PDB file of C-alpha atoms in Angstrom:
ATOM      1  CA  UNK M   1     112.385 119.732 107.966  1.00 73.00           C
ATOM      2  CA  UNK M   2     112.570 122.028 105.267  1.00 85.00           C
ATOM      3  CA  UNK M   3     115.966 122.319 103.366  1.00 93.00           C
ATOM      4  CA  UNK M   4     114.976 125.253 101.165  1.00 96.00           C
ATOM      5  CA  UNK M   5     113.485 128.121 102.600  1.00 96.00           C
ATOM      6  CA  UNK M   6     111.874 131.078 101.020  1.00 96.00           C
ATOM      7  CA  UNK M   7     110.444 133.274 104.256  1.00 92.00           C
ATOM      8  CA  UNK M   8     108.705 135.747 101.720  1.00 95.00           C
ATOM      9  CA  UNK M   9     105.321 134.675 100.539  1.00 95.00           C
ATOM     10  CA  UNK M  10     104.753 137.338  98.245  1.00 96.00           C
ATOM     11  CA  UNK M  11     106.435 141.107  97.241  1.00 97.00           C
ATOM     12  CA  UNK M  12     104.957 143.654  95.357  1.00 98.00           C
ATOM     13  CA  UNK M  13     107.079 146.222  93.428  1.00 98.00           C
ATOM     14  CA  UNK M  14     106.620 149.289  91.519  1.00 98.00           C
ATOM     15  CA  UNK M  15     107.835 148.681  87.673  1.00 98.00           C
ATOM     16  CA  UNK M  16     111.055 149.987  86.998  1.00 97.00           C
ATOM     17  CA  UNK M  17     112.786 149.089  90.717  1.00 98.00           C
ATOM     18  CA  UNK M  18     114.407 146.367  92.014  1.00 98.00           C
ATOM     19  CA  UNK M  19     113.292 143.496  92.990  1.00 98.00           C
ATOM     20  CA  UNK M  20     115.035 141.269  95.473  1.00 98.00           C
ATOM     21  CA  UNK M  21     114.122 137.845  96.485  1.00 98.00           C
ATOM     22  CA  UNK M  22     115.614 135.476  99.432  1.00 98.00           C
ATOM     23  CA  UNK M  23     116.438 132.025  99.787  1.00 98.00           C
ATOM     24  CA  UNK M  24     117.863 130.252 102.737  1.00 98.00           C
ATOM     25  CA  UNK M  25     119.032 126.865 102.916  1.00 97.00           C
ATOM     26  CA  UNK M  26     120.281 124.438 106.004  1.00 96.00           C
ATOM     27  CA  UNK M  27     122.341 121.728 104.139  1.00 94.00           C
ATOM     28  CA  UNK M  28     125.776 122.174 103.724  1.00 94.00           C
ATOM     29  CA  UNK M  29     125.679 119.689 100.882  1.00 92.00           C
ATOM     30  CA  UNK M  30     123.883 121.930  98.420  1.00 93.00           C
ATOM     31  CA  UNK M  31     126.506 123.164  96.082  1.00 90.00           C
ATOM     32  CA  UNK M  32     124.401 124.203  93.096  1.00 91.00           C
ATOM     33  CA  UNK M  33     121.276 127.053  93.202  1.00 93.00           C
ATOM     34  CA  UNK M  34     118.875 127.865  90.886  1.00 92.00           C
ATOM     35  CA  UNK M  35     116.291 130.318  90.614  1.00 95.00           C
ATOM     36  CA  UNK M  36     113.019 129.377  88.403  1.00 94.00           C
ATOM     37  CA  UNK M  37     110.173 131.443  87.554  1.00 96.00           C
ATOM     38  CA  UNK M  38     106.613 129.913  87.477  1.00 95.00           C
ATOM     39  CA  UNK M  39     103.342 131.255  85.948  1.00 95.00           C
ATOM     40  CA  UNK M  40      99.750 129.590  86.521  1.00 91.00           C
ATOM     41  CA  UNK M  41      98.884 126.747  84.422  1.00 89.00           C
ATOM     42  CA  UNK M  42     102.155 126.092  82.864  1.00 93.00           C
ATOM     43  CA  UNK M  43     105.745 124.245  84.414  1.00 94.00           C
ATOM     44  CA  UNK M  44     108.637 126.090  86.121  1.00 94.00           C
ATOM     45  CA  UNK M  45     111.057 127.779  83.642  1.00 93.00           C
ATOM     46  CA  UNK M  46     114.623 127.832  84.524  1.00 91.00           C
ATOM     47  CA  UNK M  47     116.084 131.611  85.376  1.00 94.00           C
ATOM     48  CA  UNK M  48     119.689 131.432  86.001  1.00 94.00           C
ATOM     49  CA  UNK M  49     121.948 129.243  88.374  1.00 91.00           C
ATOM     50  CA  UNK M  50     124.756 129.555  90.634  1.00 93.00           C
ATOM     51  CA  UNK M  51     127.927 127.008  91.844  1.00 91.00           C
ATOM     52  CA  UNK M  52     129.071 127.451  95.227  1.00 92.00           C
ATOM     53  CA  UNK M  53     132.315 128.384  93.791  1.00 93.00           C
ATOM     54  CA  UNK M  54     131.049 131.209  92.489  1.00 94.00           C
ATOM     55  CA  UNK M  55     129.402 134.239  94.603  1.00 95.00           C
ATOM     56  CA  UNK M  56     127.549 136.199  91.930  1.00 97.00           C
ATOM     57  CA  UNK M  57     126.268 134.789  88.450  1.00 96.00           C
ATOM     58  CA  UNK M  58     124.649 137.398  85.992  1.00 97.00           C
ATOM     59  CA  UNK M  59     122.163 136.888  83.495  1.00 96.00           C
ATOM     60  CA  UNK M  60     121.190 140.091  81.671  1.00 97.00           C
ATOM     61  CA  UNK M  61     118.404 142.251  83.914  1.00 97.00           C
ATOM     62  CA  UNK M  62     119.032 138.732  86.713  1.00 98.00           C
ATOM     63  CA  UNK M  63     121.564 138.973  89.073  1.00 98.00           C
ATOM     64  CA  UNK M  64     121.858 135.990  92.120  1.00 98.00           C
ATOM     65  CA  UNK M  65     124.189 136.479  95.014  1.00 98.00           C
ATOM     66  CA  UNK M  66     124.841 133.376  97.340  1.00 97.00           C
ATOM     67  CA  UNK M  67     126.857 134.049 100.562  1.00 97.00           C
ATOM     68  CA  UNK M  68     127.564 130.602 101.366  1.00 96.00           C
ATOM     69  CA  UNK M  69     128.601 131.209 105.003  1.00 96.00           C
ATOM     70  CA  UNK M  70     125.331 132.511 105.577  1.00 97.00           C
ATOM     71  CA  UNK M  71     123.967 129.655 103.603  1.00 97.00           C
ATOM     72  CA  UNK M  72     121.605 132.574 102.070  1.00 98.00           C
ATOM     73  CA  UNK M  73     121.066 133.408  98.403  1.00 97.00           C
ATOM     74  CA  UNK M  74     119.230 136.019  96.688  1.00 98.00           C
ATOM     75  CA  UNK M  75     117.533 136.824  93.296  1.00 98.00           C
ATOM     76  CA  UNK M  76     117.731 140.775  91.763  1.00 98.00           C
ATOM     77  CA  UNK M  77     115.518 141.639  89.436  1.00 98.00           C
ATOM     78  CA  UNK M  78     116.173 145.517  87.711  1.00 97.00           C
ATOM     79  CA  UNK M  79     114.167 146.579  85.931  1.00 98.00           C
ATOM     80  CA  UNK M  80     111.356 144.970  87.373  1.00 98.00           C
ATOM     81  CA  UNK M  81     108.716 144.778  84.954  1.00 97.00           C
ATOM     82  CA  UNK M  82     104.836 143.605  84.798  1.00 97.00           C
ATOM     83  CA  UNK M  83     106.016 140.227  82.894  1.00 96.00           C
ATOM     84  CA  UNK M  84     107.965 139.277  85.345  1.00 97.00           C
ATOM     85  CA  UNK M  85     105.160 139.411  87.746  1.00 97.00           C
ATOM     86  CA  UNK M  86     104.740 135.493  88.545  1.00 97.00           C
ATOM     87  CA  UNK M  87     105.901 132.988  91.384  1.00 96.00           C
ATOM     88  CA  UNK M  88     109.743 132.651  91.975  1.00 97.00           C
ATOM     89  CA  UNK M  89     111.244 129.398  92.990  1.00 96.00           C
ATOM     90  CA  UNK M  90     114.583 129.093  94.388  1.00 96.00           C
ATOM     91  CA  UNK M  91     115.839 125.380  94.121  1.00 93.00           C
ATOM     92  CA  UNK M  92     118.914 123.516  95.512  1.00 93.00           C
ATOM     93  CA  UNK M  93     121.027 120.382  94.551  1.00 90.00           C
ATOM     94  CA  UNK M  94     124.113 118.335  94.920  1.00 88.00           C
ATOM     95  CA  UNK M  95     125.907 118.468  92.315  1.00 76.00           C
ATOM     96  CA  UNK M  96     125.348 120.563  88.913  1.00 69.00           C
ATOM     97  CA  UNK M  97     125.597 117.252  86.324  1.00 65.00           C
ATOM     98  CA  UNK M  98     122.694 115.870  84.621  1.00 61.00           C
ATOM     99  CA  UNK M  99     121.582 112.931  87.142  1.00 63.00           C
ATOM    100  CA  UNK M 100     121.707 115.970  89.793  1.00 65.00           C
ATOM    101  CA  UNK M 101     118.270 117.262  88.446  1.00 76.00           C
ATOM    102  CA  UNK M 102     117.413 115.929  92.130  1.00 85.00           C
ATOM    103  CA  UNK M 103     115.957 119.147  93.099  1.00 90.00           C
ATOM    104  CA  UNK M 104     114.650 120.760  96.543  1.00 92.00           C
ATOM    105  CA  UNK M 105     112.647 123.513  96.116  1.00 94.00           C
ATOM    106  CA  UNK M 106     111.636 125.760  98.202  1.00 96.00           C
ATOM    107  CA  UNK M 107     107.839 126.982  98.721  1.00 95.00           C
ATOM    108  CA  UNK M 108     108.014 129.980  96.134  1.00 96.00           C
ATOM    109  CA  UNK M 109     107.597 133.511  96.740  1.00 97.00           C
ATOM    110  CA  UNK M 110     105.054 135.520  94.216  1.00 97.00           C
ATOM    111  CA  UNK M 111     106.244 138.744  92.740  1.00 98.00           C
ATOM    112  CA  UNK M 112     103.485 141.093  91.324  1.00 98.00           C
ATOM    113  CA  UNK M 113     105.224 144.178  89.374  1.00 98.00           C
ATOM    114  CA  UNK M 114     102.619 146.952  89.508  1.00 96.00           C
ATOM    115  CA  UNK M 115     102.574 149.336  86.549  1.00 93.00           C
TER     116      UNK M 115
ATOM    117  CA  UNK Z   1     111.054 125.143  74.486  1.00 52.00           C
ATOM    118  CA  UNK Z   2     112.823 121.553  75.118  1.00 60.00           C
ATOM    119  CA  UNK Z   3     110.709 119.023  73.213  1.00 91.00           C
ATOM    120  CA  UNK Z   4     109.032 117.459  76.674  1.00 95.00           C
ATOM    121  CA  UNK Z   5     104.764 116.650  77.180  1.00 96.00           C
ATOM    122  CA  UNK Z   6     102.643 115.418  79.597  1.00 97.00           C
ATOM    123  CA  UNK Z   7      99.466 113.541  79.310  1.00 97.00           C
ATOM    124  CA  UNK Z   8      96.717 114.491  80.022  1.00 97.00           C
ATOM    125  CA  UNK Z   9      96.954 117.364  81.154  1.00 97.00           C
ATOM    126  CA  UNK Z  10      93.955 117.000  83.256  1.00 97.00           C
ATOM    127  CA  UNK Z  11      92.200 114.161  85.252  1.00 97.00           C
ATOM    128  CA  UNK Z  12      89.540 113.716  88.018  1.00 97.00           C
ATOM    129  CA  UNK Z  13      89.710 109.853  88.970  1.00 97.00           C
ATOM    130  CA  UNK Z  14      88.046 108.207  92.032  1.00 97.00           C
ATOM    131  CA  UNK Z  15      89.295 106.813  95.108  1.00 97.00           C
ATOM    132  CA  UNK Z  16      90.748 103.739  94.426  1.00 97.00           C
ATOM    133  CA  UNK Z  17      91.386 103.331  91.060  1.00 96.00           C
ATOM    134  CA  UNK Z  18      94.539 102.935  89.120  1.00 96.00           C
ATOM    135  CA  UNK Z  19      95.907 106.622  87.179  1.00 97.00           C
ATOM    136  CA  UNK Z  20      99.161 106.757  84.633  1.00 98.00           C
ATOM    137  CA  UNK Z  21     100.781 109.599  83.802  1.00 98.00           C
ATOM    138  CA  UNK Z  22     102.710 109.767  80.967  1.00 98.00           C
ATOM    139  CA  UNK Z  23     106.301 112.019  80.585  1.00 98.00           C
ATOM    140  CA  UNK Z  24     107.138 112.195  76.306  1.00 97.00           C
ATOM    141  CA  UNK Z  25     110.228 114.199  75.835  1.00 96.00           C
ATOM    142  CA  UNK Z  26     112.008 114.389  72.080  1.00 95.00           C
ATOM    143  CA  UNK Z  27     115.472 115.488  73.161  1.00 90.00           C
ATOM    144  CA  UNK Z  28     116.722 111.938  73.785  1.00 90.00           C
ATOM    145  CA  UNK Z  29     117.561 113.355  77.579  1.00 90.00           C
ATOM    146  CA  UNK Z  30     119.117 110.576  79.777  1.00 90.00           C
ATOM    147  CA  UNK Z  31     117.550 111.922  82.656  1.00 92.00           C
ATOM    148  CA  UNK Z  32     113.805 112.070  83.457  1.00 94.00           C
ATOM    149  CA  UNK Z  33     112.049 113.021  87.222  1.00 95.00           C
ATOM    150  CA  UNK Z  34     108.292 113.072  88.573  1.00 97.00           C
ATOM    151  CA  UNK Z  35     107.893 116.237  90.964  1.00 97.00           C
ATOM    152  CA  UNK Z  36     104.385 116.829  92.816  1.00 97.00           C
ATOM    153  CA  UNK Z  37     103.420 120.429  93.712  1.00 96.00           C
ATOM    154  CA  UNK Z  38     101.274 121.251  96.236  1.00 93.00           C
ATOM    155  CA  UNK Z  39     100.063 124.321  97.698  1.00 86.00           C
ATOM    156  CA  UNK Z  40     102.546 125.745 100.882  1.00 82.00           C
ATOM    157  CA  UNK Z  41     105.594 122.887  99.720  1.00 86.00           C
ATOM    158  CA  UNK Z  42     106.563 124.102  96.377  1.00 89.00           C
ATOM    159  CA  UNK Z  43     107.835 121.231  93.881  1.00 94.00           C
ATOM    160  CA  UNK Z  44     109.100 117.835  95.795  1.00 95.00           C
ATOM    161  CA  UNK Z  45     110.734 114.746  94.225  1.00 95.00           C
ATOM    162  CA  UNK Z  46     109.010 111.440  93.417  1.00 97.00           C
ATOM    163  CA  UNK Z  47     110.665 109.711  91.474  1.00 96.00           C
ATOM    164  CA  UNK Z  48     113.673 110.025  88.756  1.00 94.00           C
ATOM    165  CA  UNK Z  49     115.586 107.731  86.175  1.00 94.00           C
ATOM    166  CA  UNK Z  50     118.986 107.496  84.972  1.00 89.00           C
ATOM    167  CA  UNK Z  51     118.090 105.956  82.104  1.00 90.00           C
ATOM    168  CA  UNK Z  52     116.043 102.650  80.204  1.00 92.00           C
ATOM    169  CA  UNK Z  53     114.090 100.685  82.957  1.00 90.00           C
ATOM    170  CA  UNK Z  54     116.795 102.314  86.049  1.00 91.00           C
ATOM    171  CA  UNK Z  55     114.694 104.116  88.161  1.00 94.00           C
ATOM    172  CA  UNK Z  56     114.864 105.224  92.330  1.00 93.00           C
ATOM    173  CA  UNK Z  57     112.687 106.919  94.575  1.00 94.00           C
ATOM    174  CA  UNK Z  58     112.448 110.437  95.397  1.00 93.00           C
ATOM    175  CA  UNK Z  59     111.195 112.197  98.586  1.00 91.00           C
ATOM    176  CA  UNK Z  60     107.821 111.446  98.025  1.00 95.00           C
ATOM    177  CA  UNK Z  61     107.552 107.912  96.946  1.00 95.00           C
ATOM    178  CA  UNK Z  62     104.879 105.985  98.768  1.00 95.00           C
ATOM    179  CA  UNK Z  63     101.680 105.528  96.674  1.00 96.00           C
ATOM    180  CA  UNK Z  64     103.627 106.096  93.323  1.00 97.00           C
ATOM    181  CA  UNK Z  65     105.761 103.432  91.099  1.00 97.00           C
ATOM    182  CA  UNK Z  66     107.437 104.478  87.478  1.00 97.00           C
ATOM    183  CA  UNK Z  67     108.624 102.781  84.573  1.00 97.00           C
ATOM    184  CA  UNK Z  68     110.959 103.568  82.032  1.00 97.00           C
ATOM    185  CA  UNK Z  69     111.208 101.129  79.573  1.00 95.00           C
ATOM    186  CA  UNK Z  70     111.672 103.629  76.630  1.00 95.00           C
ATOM    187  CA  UNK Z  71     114.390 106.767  76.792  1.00 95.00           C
ATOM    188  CA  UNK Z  72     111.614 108.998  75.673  1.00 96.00           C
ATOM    189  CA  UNK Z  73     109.032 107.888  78.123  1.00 97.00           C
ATOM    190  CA  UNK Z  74     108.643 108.068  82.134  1.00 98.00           C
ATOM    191  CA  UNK Z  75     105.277 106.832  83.616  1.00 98.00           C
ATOM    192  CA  UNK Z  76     104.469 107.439  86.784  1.00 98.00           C
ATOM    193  CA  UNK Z  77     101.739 105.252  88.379  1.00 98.00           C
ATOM    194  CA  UNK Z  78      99.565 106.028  91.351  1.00 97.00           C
ATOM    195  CA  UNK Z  79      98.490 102.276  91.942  1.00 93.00           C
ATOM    196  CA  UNK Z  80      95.379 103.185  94.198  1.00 96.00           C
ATOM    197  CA  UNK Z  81      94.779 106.495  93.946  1.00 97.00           C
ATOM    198  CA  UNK Z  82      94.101 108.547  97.345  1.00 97.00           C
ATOM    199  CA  UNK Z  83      92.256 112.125  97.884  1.00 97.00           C
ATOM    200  CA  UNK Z  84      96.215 113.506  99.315  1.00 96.00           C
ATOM    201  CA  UNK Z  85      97.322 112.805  96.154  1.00 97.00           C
ATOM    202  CA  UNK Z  86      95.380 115.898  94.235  1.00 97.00           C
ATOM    203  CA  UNK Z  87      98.083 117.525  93.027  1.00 97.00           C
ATOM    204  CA  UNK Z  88     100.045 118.915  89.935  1.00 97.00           C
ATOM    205  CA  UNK Z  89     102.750 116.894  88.531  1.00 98.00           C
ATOM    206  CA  UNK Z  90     105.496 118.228  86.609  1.00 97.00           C
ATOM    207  CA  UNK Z  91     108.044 115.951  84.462  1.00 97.00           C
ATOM    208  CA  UNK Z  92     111.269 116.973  84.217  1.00 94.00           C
ATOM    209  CA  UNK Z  93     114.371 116.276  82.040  1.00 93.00           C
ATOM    210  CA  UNK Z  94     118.132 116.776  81.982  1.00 88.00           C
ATOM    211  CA  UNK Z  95     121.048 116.048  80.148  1.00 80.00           C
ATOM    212  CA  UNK Z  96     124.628 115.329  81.435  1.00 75.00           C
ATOM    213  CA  UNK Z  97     125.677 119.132  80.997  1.00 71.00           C
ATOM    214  CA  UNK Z  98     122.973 119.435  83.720  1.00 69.00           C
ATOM    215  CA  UNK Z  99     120.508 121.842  81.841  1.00 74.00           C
ATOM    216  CA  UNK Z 100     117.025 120.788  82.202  1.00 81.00           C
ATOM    217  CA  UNK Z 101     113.475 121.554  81.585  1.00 88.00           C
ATOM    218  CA  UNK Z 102     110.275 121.101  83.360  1.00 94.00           C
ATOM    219  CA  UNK Z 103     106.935 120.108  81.404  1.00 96.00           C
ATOM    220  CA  UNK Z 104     103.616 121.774  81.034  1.00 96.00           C
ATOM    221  CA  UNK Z 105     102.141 119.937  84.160  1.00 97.00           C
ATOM    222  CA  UNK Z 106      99.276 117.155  85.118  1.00 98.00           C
ATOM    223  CA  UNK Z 107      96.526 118.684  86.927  1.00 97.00           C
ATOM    224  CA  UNK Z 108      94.903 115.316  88.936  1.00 98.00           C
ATOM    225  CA  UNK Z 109      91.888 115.442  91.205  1.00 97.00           C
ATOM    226  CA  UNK Z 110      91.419 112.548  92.767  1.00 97.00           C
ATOM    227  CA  UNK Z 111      87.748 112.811  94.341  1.00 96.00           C
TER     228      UNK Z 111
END
């Protein structure tokens, strides 16, 4: 049963919109979200992260929302631009210390940013 | 980028035969994890250490053992290697702040 859900396979933007990105989740333990970004041939890189007792976390052009009684979370993106074409990752965990690096991912969605 | 590597970084084996991958991080991270990533289930767990030779499974343990008998090093061992175990396999580290890093990535074809 999947824990981490990302219903979006892929999404294609024009450059210089917004780009949103979904992520559900069905366990009520999760209390700590992160977003990674992925590009072929090389390992995740870490985007930005959210605590449960927070509802919006902001990272420069990044923006995540997580409505937790919705259990739903979401990744903005604007600008969008070509280098950030590349597969997202949303990720889930109990816990935000160091031994919580216990991660579920979910199946990725791939953004393409189209000049 | 955190001081993490993975070797190799590519490896076609047989059915049947013994692989090791090998996790080298510099940062002196406590924390060290195998993930597997396979096409349609994004990254899952295999296995993860707390520290020097304390190790537990992940989601995906059978067919895979790990030793840590160094901080910097986390081997992960696929004792008879099986065709469903093509994959890529990404290291990971983290500290106590809970910041972490992923490594470049094994890339094993097991034929």
């Amino acid at each position: 049963d999947q824990q981490v859900k990302q219903n979006s396979p892929s999404l294609s933007v024009q450059e210089g919109r917004i780009s949103i990105l979904n992520c559900d989740y069905t366990n009520s333990m999760f209390d700590y979200f992160l977003w990674y970004k992925k590009y072929p041939a090389e390992g995740p890189t870490f985007l930005i992260s959210i605590s449960s007792i927070k509802d919006k976390n902001e990272d420069g052009r990044f923006t995540v929302f997580l409505n937790k009684s919705a259990k739903h979370l979401s990744l903005h993106i604007v600008p969008s631009q070509p280098g950030d074409s590349a597969v997202y990752f949303c990720a889930a965990s109990v816990g935000s210390g160091g031994s919580n690096y216990k991660l579920t991912f979910g199946k990725g969605t791939l953004l393409t940013v189209n000049p | 980028d955190a001081g993490i590597t993975q070797s190799p970084r590519h490896k076609v084996t047989e059915t049947g035969t013994p692989v090791t991958l090998r996790c080298h991080q510099t940062e002196n991270h406590r924390y060290m994890y195998w993930y597997r990533q396979d096409p349609g289930h994004g990254l899952r767990l295999i296995h993860y250490s707390y520290g020097v030779k304390d190790t537990d499974k992940g989601e995906v343990s059978d067919g895979y053992s790990v030793s840590r008998s160094k901080t910097e090093d986390f081997l992960l061992t696929l004792e008879s290697a099986t065709s469903s175990q093509t994959s890529v396999y990404f290291c990971a580290i983290s500290e106590d702040s809970g910041r972490g890093f992923f490594g470049p990535g094994t890339r094993l074809t097991v034929l």
